[in-house]
PDB file of C-alpha atoms in Angstrom:
ATOM      1  CA  UNK A 575    -113.882 -37.275 202.434  1.00 55.00           C
ATOM      2  CA  UNK A 576    -115.411 -35.298 199.646  1.00 49.00           C
ATOM      3  CA  UNK A 577    -119.128 -34.848 200.026  1.00 47.00           C
ATOM      4  CA  UNK A 578    -120.352 -34.529 196.475  1.00 48.00           C
ATOM      5  CA  UNK A 579    -123.987 -34.022 195.560  1.00 42.00           C
ATOM      6  CA  UNK A 580    -125.361 -34.582 192.095  1.00 38.00           C
ATOM      7  CA  UNK A 581    -129.030 -34.294 191.163  1.00 37.00           C
ATOM      8  CA  UNK A 582    -130.945 -37.228 189.800  1.00 33.00           C
ATOM      9  CA  UNK A 583    -130.357 -37.152 186.037  1.00 35.00           C
ATOM     10  CA  UNK A 584    -132.702 -34.764 184.275  1.00 32.00           C
ATOM     11  CA  UNK A 585    -131.935 -33.127 180.904  1.00 32.00           C
ATOM     12  CA  UNK A 586    -132.868 -29.623 182.005  1.00 34.00           C
ATOM     13  CA  UNK A 587    -131.024 -29.494 185.310  1.00 35.00           C
ATOM     14  CA  UNK A 588    -127.249 -29.126 185.498  1.00 34.00           C
ATOM     15  CA  UNK A 589    -125.329 -30.795 188.323  1.00 32.00           C
ATOM     16  CA  UNK A 590    -125.390 -29.157 191.714  1.00 30.00           C
ATOM     17  CA  UNK A 591    -122.064 -27.952 193.067  1.00 32.00           C
ATOM     18  CA  UNK A 592    -120.703 -30.207 195.779  1.00 34.00           C
ATOM     19  CA  UNK A 593    -120.461 -29.448 199.439  1.00 32.00           C
ATOM     20  CA  UNK A 594    -117.083 -30.810 200.496  1.00 37.00           C
ATOM     21  CA  UNK A 595    -115.081 -31.634 203.591  1.00 34.00           C
ATOM     22  CA  UNK A 596    -111.285 -31.761 203.335  1.00 33.00           C
ATOM     23  CA  UNK A 597    -110.138 -35.377 202.811  1.00 39.00           C
ATOM     24  CA  UNK A 598    -109.321 -36.810 206.216  1.00 38.00           C
ATOM     25  CA  UNK A 599    -105.860 -38.142 205.383  1.00 40.00           C
ATOM     26  CA  UNK A 600    -104.826 -34.956 203.589  1.00 37.00           C
ATOM     27  CA  UNK A 601    -106.052 -32.848 206.504  1.00 36.00           C
ATOM     28  CA  UNK A 602    -103.946 -34.890 208.898  1.00 36.00           C
ATOM     29  CA  UNK A 603    -100.924 -34.575 206.633  1.00 37.00           C
ATOM     30  CA  UNK A 604    -101.337 -30.802 206.494  1.00 35.00           C
ATOM     31  CA  UNK A 605    -101.439 -30.603 210.292  1.00 28.00           C
ATOM     32  CA  UNK A 606     -98.352 -32.793 210.600  1.00 30.00           C
ATOM     33  CA  UNK A 607     -96.477 -30.660 208.070  1.00 33.00           C
ATOM     34  CA  UNK A 608     -97.563 -27.415 209.701  1.00 29.00           C
ATOM     35  CA  UNK A 609     -96.064 -28.339 213.066  1.00 25.00           C
ATOM     36  CA  UNK A 610     -92.966 -29.877 211.502  1.00 28.00           C
ATOM     37  CA  UNK A 611     -93.104 -33.412 212.914  1.00 23.00           C
ATOM     38  CA  UNK A 612     -93.788 -36.933 211.755  1.00 24.00           C
ATOM     39  CA  UNK A 613     -96.794 -38.535 213.440  1.00 24.00           C
ATOM     40  CA  UNK A 614     -99.351 -41.297 213.131  1.00 24.00           C
ATOM     41  CA  UNK A 615    -102.380 -40.338 211.042  1.00 29.00           C
ATOM     42  CA  UNK A 616    -104.515 -43.464 211.291  1.00 30.00           C
ATOM     43  CA  UNK A 617    -104.048 -44.910 207.805  1.00 35.00           C
ATOM     44  CA  UNK A 618    -105.788 -48.138 206.886  1.00 36.00           C
ATOM     45  CA  UNK A 619    -104.074 -51.473 207.368  1.00 36.00           C
ATOM     46  CA  UNK A 620    -104.180 -54.585 205.222  1.00 37.00           C
ATOM     47  CA  UNK A 621    -107.215 -55.823 207.132  1.00 37.00           C
ATOM     48  CA  UNK A 622    -109.188 -52.717 206.237  1.00 37.00           C
ATOM     49  CA  UNK A 623    -108.886 -51.286 209.760  1.00 38.00           C
ATOM     50  CA  UNK A 624    -106.974 -48.152 210.654  1.00 35.00           C
ATOM     51  CA  UNK A 625    -103.286 -48.721 211.388  1.00 36.00           C
ATOM     52  CA  UNK A 626    -101.832 -47.002 214.400  1.00 30.00           C
ATOM     53  CA  UNK A 627     -98.469 -45.702 213.258  1.00 31.00           C
ATOM     54  CA  UNK A 628     -98.851 -44.922 209.578  1.00 34.00           C
ATOM     55  CA  UNK A 629     -96.407 -42.018 209.754  1.00 32.00           C
ATOM     56  CA  UNK A 630     -95.913 -39.801 206.742  1.00 35.00           C
ATOM     57  CA  UNK A 631     -93.398 -37.401 205.253  1.00 34.00           C
ATOM     58  CA  UNK A 632     -94.408 -34.637 202.829  1.00 35.00           C
ATOM     59  CA  UNK A 633     -91.808 -34.430 200.115  1.00 36.00           C
ATOM     60  CA  UNK A 634     -92.665 -32.511 196.955  1.00 37.00           C
ATOM     61  CA  UNK A 635     -93.882 -29.202 195.575  1.00 38.00           C
ATOM     62  CA  UNK A 636     -94.606 -25.867 197.300  1.00 39.00           C
ATOM     63  CA  UNK A 637     -94.257 -25.075 200.986  1.00 44.00           C
ATOM     64  CA  UNK A 638     -94.841 -27.597 203.769  1.00 44.00           C
ATOM     65  CA  UNK A 639     -98.624 -27.153 203.828  1.00 48.00           C
ATOM     66  CA  UNK A 640     -99.208 -27.268 200.067  1.00 53.00           C
ATOM     67  CA  UNK A 641     -96.869 -29.972 198.796  1.00 64.00           C
ATOM     68  CA  UNK A 642     -98.556 -32.389 196.449  1.00 85.00           C
ATOM     69  CA  UNK A 643     -96.950 -35.733 197.245  1.00 92.00           C
ATOM     70  CA  UNK A 644     -96.911 -37.520 200.569  1.00 95.00           C
ATOM     71  CA  UNK A 645     -94.478 -40.437 200.844  1.00 96.00           C
ATOM     72  CA  UNK A 646     -95.785 -42.979 203.337  1.00 96.00           C
ATOM     73  CA  UNK A 647     -93.394 -44.392 205.904  1.00 94.00           C
ATOM     74  CA  UNK A 648     -95.669 -47.441 206.054  1.00 95.00           C
ATOM     75  CA  UNK A 649     -96.757 -48.255 202.482  1.00 97.00           C
ATOM     76  CA  UNK A 650    -100.080 -49.912 201.738  1.00 97.00           C
ATOM     77  CA  UNK A 651    -100.467 -53.442 200.452  1.00 96.00           C
ATOM     78  CA  UNK A 652    -102.319 -53.392 197.139  1.00 97.00           C
ATOM     79  CA  UNK A 653    -105.981 -54.308 197.739  1.00 95.00           C
ATOM     80  CA  UNK A 654    -107.006 -57.796 196.684  1.00 94.00           C
ATOM     81  CA  UNK A 655    -109.853 -56.459 194.581  1.00 96.00           C
ATOM     82  CA  UNK A 656    -111.439 -58.614 191.892  1.00 98.00           C
ATOM     83  CA  UNK A 657    -113.977 -56.483 190.022  1.00 98.00           C
ATOM     84  CA  UNK A 658    -115.466 -56.034 186.543  1.00 98.00           C
ATOM     85  CA  UNK A 659    -113.835 -53.895 183.856  1.00 98.00           C
ATOM     86  CA  UNK A 660    -115.419 -51.831 181.081  1.00 97.00           C
ATOM     87  CA  UNK A 661    -115.592 -54.893 178.819  1.00 96.00           C
ATOM     88  CA  UNK A 662    -117.556 -56.838 181.423  1.00 96.00           C
ATOM     89  CA  UNK A 663    -114.562 -59.057 182.157  1.00 97.00           C
ATOM     90  CA  UNK A 664    -113.167 -60.058 185.551  1.00 98.00           C
ATOM     91  CA  UNK A 665    -110.264 -57.848 186.594  1.00 98.00           C
ATOM     92  CA  UNK A 666    -107.915 -58.971 189.357  1.00 98.00           C
ATOM     93  CA  UNK A 667    -106.218 -55.764 190.492  1.00 98.00           C
ATOM     94  CA  UNK A 668    -103.141 -57.387 192.026  1.00 97.00           C
ATOM     95  CA  UNK A 669    -102.589 -59.770 189.143  1.00 97.00           C
ATOM     96  CA  UNK A 670    -103.179 -57.278 186.322  1.00 97.00           C
ATOM     97  CA  UNK A 671    -101.033 -54.489 187.781  1.00 98.00           C
ATOM     98  CA  UNK A 672     -98.240 -56.584 189.274  1.00 97.00           C
ATOM     99  CA  UNK A 673     -94.840 -55.049 188.593  1.00 97.00           C
ATOM    100  CA  UNK A 674     -96.369 -51.970 186.935  1.00 98.00           C
ATOM    101  CA  UNK A 675     -96.422 -48.357 188.135  1.00 98.00           C
ATOM    102  CA  UNK A 676    -100.063 -47.862 189.106  1.00 98.00           C
ATOM    103  CA  UNK A 677    -102.254 -44.966 190.211  1.00 98.00           C
ATOM    104  CA  UNK A 678    -105.540 -45.900 191.906  1.00 98.00           C
ATOM    105  CA  UNK A 679    -108.464 -43.527 192.468  1.00 97.00           C
ATOM    106  CA  UNK A 680    -111.949 -44.112 193.864  1.00 97.00           C
ATOM    107  CA  UNK A 681    -114.676 -41.869 192.435  1.00 95.00           C
ATOM    108  CA  UNK A 682    -117.814 -41.836 190.306  1.00 94.00           C
ATOM    109  CA  UNK A 683    -118.911 -40.680 186.864  1.00 94.00           C
ATOM    110  CA  UNK A 684    -121.689 -38.346 188.062  1.00 91.00           C
ATOM    111  CA  UNK A 685    -119.172 -36.336 190.098  1.00 90.00           C
ATOM    112  CA  UNK A 686    -119.487 -32.688 189.021  1.00 86.00           C
ATOM    113  CA  UNK A 687    -115.867 -31.653 189.379  1.00 88.00           C
ATOM    114  CA  UNK A 688    -113.246 -33.425 191.525  1.00 93.00           C
ATOM    115  CA  UNK A 689    -113.310 -36.822 189.786  1.00 95.00           C
ATOM    116  CA  UNK A 690    -113.158 -35.584 186.180  1.00 96.00           C
ATOM    117  CA  UNK A 691    -110.577 -32.961 187.143  1.00 96.00           C
ATOM    118  CA  UNK A 692    -108.363 -35.613 188.757  1.00 97.00           C
ATOM    119  CA  UNK A 693    -108.594 -37.934 185.744  1.00 97.00           C
ATOM    120  CA  UNK A 694    -107.952 -35.053 183.351  1.00 97.00           C
ATOM    121  CA  UNK A 695    -104.895 -33.834 185.272  1.00 98.00           C
ATOM    122  CA  UNK A 696    -103.362 -37.302 185.270  1.00 98.00           C
ATOM    123  CA  UNK A 697    -104.157 -37.775 181.570  1.00 98.00           C
ATOM    124  CA  UNK A 698    -102.543 -34.475 180.566  1.00 98.00           C
ATOM    125  CA  UNK A 699     -99.446 -35.239 182.615  1.00 98.00           C
ATOM    126  CA  UNK A 700     -99.239 -38.754 181.194  1.00 98.00           C
ATOM    127  CA  UNK A 701     -99.145 -37.409 177.636  1.00 97.00           C
ATOM    128  CA  UNK A 702     -95.956 -35.537 178.486  1.00 97.00           C
ATOM    129  CA  UNK A 703     -94.147 -38.832 179.138  1.00 97.00           C
ATOM    130  CA  UNK A 704     -92.136 -40.711 176.500  1.00 97.00           C
ATOM    131  CA  UNK A 705     -94.323 -43.271 174.721  1.00 97.00           C
ATOM    132  CA  UNK A 706     -92.592 -46.203 176.422  1.00 97.00           C
ATOM    133  CA  UNK A 707     -93.355 -44.741 179.858  1.00 97.00           C
ATOM    134  CA  UNK A 708     -96.941 -43.972 178.871  1.00 97.00           C
ATOM    135  CA  UNK A 709     -97.394 -47.633 178.050  1.00 97.00           C
ATOM    136  CA  UNK A 710     -96.034 -48.679 181.458  1.00 97.00           C
ATOM    137  CA  UNK A 711     -98.259 -46.432 183.576  1.00 98.00           C
ATOM    138  CA  UNK A 712    -101.515 -47.990 184.794  1.00 98.00           C
ATOM    139  CA  UNK A 713    -104.337 -45.699 185.942  1.00 98.00           C
ATOM    140  CA  UNK A 714    -107.227 -47.477 187.659  1.00 98.00           C
ATOM    141  CA  UNK A 715    -110.536 -45.727 188.397  1.00 98.00           C
ATOM    142  CA  UNK A 716    -112.768 -47.671 190.815  1.00 98.00           C
ATOM    143  CA  UNK A 717    -116.345 -46.458 191.039  1.00 96.00           C
ATOM    144  CA  UNK A 718    -117.903 -45.573 194.379  1.00 95.00           C
ATOM    145  CA  UNK A 719    -121.363 -45.607 192.750  1.00 94.00           C
ATOM    146  CA  UNK A 720    -121.598 -49.067 191.167  1.00 95.00           C
ATOM    147  CA  UNK A 721    -125.391 -49.003 190.828  1.00 92.00           C
ATOM    148  CA  UNK A 722    -125.161 -46.267 188.192  1.00 93.00           C
ATOM    149  CA  UNK A 723    -121.595 -46.835 187.003  1.00 96.00           C
ATOM    150  CA  UNK A 724    -122.037 -49.913 184.856  1.00 97.00           C
ATOM    151  CA  UNK A 725    -119.187 -51.163 182.640  1.00 98.00           C
ATOM    152  CA  UNK A 726    -120.815 -49.374 179.697  1.00 97.00           C
ATOM    153  CA  UNK A 727    -121.081 -46.099 181.616  1.00 97.00           C
ATOM    154  CA  UNK A 728    -117.452 -46.252 182.684  1.00 98.00           C
ATOM    155  CA  UNK A 729    -116.382 -47.108 179.113  1.00 97.00           C
ATOM    156  CA  UNK A 730    -118.159 -43.979 177.873  1.00 97.00           C
ATOM    157  CA  UNK A 731    -116.983 -41.639 180.636  1.00 97.00           C
ATOM    158  CA  UNK A 732    -113.304 -42.492 181.125  1.00 97.00           C
ATOM    159  CA  UNK A 733    -112.026 -41.552 177.621  1.00 96.00           C
ATOM    160  CA  UNK A 734    -113.833 -38.209 177.855  1.00 95.00           C
ATOM    161  CA  UNK A 735    -112.779 -37.422 181.423  1.00 95.00           C
ATOM    162  CA  UNK A 736    -109.289 -38.872 181.211  1.00 95.00           C
ATOM    163  CA  UNK A 737    -107.690 -41.246 178.724  1.00 96.00           C
ATOM    164  CA  UNK A 738    -108.876 -44.307 176.742  1.00 96.00           C
ATOM    165  CA  UNK A 739    -106.092 -46.375 178.345  1.00 96.00           C
ATOM    166  CA  UNK A 740    -107.428 -45.832 181.872  1.00 98.00           C
ATOM    167  CA  UNK A 741    -109.001 -48.877 183.495  1.00 98.00           C
ATOM    168  CA  UNK A 742    -112.519 -48.504 184.912  1.00 98.00           C
ATOM    169  CA  UNK A 743    -113.781 -50.997 187.487  1.00 98.00           C
ATOM    170  CA  UNK A 744    -117.165 -51.692 189.050  1.00 98.00           C
ATOM    171  CA  UNK A 745    -118.665 -54.390 191.257  1.00 97.00           C
ATOM    172  CA  UNK A 746    -120.512 -54.746 194.540  1.00 96.00           C
ATOM    173  CA  UNK A 747    -120.343 -51.726 196.794  1.00 96.00           C
ATOM    174  CA  UNK A 748    -119.305 -53.777 199.817  1.00 96.00           C
ATOM    175  CA  UNK A 749    -116.310 -55.198 197.932  1.00 97.00           C
ATOM    176  CA  UNK A 750    -115.274 -51.765 196.687  1.00 97.00           C
ATOM    177  CA  UNK A 751    -115.659 -50.170 200.118  1.00 96.00           C
ATOM    178  CA  UNK A 752    -113.545 -52.886 201.753  1.00 96.00           C
ATOM    179  CA  UNK A 753    -110.820 -52.450 199.124  1.00 96.00           C
ATOM    180  CA  UNK A 754    -110.779 -48.676 199.604  1.00 96.00           C
ATOM    181  CA  UNK A 755    -110.444 -49.059 203.367  1.00 95.00           C
ATOM    182  CA  UNK A 756    -107.340 -51.209 202.885  1.00 95.00           C
ATOM    183  CA  UNK A 757    -105.544 -48.169 201.458  1.00 95.00           C
ATOM    184  CA  UNK A 758    -106.936 -45.651 203.927  1.00 94.00           C
ATOM    185  CA  UNK A 759    -109.752 -44.246 201.776  1.00 94.00           C
ATOM    186  CA  UNK A 760    -113.235 -43.940 203.220  1.00 93.00           C
ATOM    187  CA  UNK A 761    -116.352 -44.151 201.052  1.00 93.00           C
ATOM    188  CA  UNK A 762    -120.027 -44.259 201.978  1.00 91.00           C
ATOM    189  CA  UNK A 763    -122.912 -45.774 200.006  1.00 90.00           C
ATOM    190  CA  UNK A 764    -124.593 -43.238 197.692  1.00 85.00           C
ATOM    191  CA  UNK A 765    -127.892 -42.027 199.130  1.00 84.00           C
ATOM    192  CA  UNK A 766    -130.713 -39.705 198.185  1.00 83.00           C
ATOM    193  CA  UNK A 767    -131.291 -36.510 200.121  1.00 74.00           C
ATOM    194  CA  UNK A 768    -133.989 -34.064 199.038  1.00 78.00           C
ATOM    195  CA  UNK A 769    -134.158 -35.637 195.596  1.00 80.00           C
ATOM    196  CA  UNK A 770    -130.393 -35.580 195.101  1.00 77.00           C
ATOM    197  CA  UNK A 771    -127.919 -38.450 195.021  1.00 78.00           C
ATOM    198  CA  UNK A 772    -125.217 -37.783 197.608  1.00 72.00           C
ATOM    199  CA  UNK A 773    -121.862 -39.581 197.313  1.00 76.00           C
ATOM    200  CA  UNK A 774    -119.158 -39.355 199.968  1.00 83.00           C
ATOM    201  CA  UNK A 775    -115.653 -40.549 199.097  1.00 89.00           C
ATOM    202  CA  UNK A 776    -112.028 -39.819 199.823  1.00 90.00           C
ATOM    203  CA  UNK A 777    -110.380 -37.921 196.973  1.00 91.00           C
ATOM    204  CA  UNK A 778    -106.840 -39.306 197.235  1.00 95.00           C
ATOM    205  CA  UNK A 779    -104.802 -40.894 194.458  1.00 97.00           C
ATOM    206  CA  UNK A 780    -102.478 -43.657 195.676  1.00 98.00           C
ATOM    207  CA  UNK A 781     -99.347 -44.477 193.660  1.00 98.00           C
ATOM    208  CA  UNK A 782     -98.065 -48.079 193.742  1.00 98.00           C
ATOM    209  CA  UNK A 783     -94.429 -48.886 193.039  1.00 98.00           C
ATOM    210  CA  UNK A 784     -93.542 -51.229 190.151  1.00 97.00           C
ATOM    211  CA  UNK A 785     -90.677 -52.687 192.183  1.00 96.00           C
ATOM    212  CA  UNK A 786     -92.518 -53.468 195.438  1.00 96.00           C
ATOM    213  CA  UNK A 787     -96.220 -53.297 194.414  1.00 96.00           C
ATOM    214  CA  UNK A 788     -96.732 -51.211 197.573  1.00 97.00           C
ATOM    215  CA  UNK A 789     -98.778 -48.019 197.709  1.00 98.00           C
ATOM    216  CA  UNK A 790     -96.139 -45.578 198.855  1.00 97.00           C
ATOM    217  CA  UNK A 791     -97.188 -42.107 197.648  1.00 98.00           C
ATOM    218  CA  UNK A 792    -100.448 -40.246 198.238  1.00 97.00           C
ATOM    219  CA  UNK A 793    -101.848 -37.276 196.283  1.00 97.00           C
ATOM    220  CA  UNK A 794    -104.732 -35.030 197.353  1.00 94.00           C
ATOM    221  CA  UNK A 795    -107.503 -33.520 195.240  1.00 91.00           C
ATOM    222  CA  UNK A 796    -105.592 -30.248 194.712  1.00 93.00           C
ATOM    223  CA  UNK A 797    -102.694 -31.952 192.899  1.00 96.00           C
ATOM    224  CA  UNK A 798    -102.072 -30.118 189.622  1.00 96.00           C
ATOM    225  CA  UNK A 799    -101.036 -31.248 186.158  1.00 97.00           C
ATOM    226  CA  UNK A 800     -97.559 -29.850 186.833  1.00 97.00           C
ATOM    227  CA  UNK A 801     -97.304 -31.837 190.076  1.00 97.00           C
ATOM    228  CA  UNK A 802     -98.141 -35.089 188.298  1.00 98.00           C
ATOM    229  CA  UNK A 803     -95.924 -34.245 185.318  1.00 97.00           C
ATOM    230  CA  UNK A 804     -92.973 -33.684 187.655  1.00 97.00           C
ATOM    231  CA  UNK A 805     -93.531 -36.854 189.671  1.00 97.00           C
ATOM    232  CA  UNK A 806     -94.647 -39.442 187.107  1.00 98.00           C
ATOM    233  CA  UNK A 807     -91.169 -40.160 185.675  1.00 98.00           C
ATOM    234  CA  UNK A 808     -89.980 -41.033 189.183  1.00 97.00           C
ATOM    235  CA  UNK A 809     -93.095 -43.038 190.075  1.00 98.00           C
ATOM    236  CA  UNK A 810     -92.654 -45.117 186.928  1.00 98.00           C
ATOM    237  CA  UNK A 811     -89.198 -46.112 188.213  1.00 97.00           C
ATOM    238  CA  UNK A 812     -90.476 -46.761 191.736  1.00 96.00           C
ATOM    239  CA  UNK A 813     -88.543 -43.779 193.105  1.00 96.00           C
ATOM    240  CA  UNK A 814     -89.684 -41.228 195.666  1.00 95.00           C
ATOM    241  CA  UNK A 815     -90.976 -38.029 194.044  1.00 93.00           C
TER     242      UNK A 815
END
């Protein structure tokens, strides 16, 4: 998980830098790659509980410990999330993204660095695609801080941090947390510590295939623009990167 601390909003104080732990899934993947074997890493199952046997294979970019993409031997079923979009309308994730290449990320708008960096990297890479492919790609940002991330807040933040076409979703925290668990991402309720709002969330991007609607590729928080630019054309076709 990423442990990210942001101060309560005050005009004179800039955001505090986050203290961060390496995302649990990415850490496990790095260990697996380092010793050169495929092993179970405890990914979440369709019931929101960890699956015993979610083996992985690291397949793109750099050496074995720094590759960006992780192709999952046991893909995730797309979460059955029904939330609220930036227009205040109901958004059924499975229905609205069915048959479309989709990237899903859980984060929050008050995040000082990882969340805006991730959205920006994807947005820059997306602009390098042909227009037809840009129109196919769905990028869904689900807030982990729904109390502050209202539809209006997401509508203001997403175009600045990423791209106007990105979908922002909010809703009850319990619903969001359950949906995140179904794809192996842990998030905790935001809480105040010493006057600061602390948010803990996994920083992985999950790519869902347009042909199977399964989440089959995972990206960590260090994925670069070049990594996404190289992989997006393949993800749009449902191919392995």
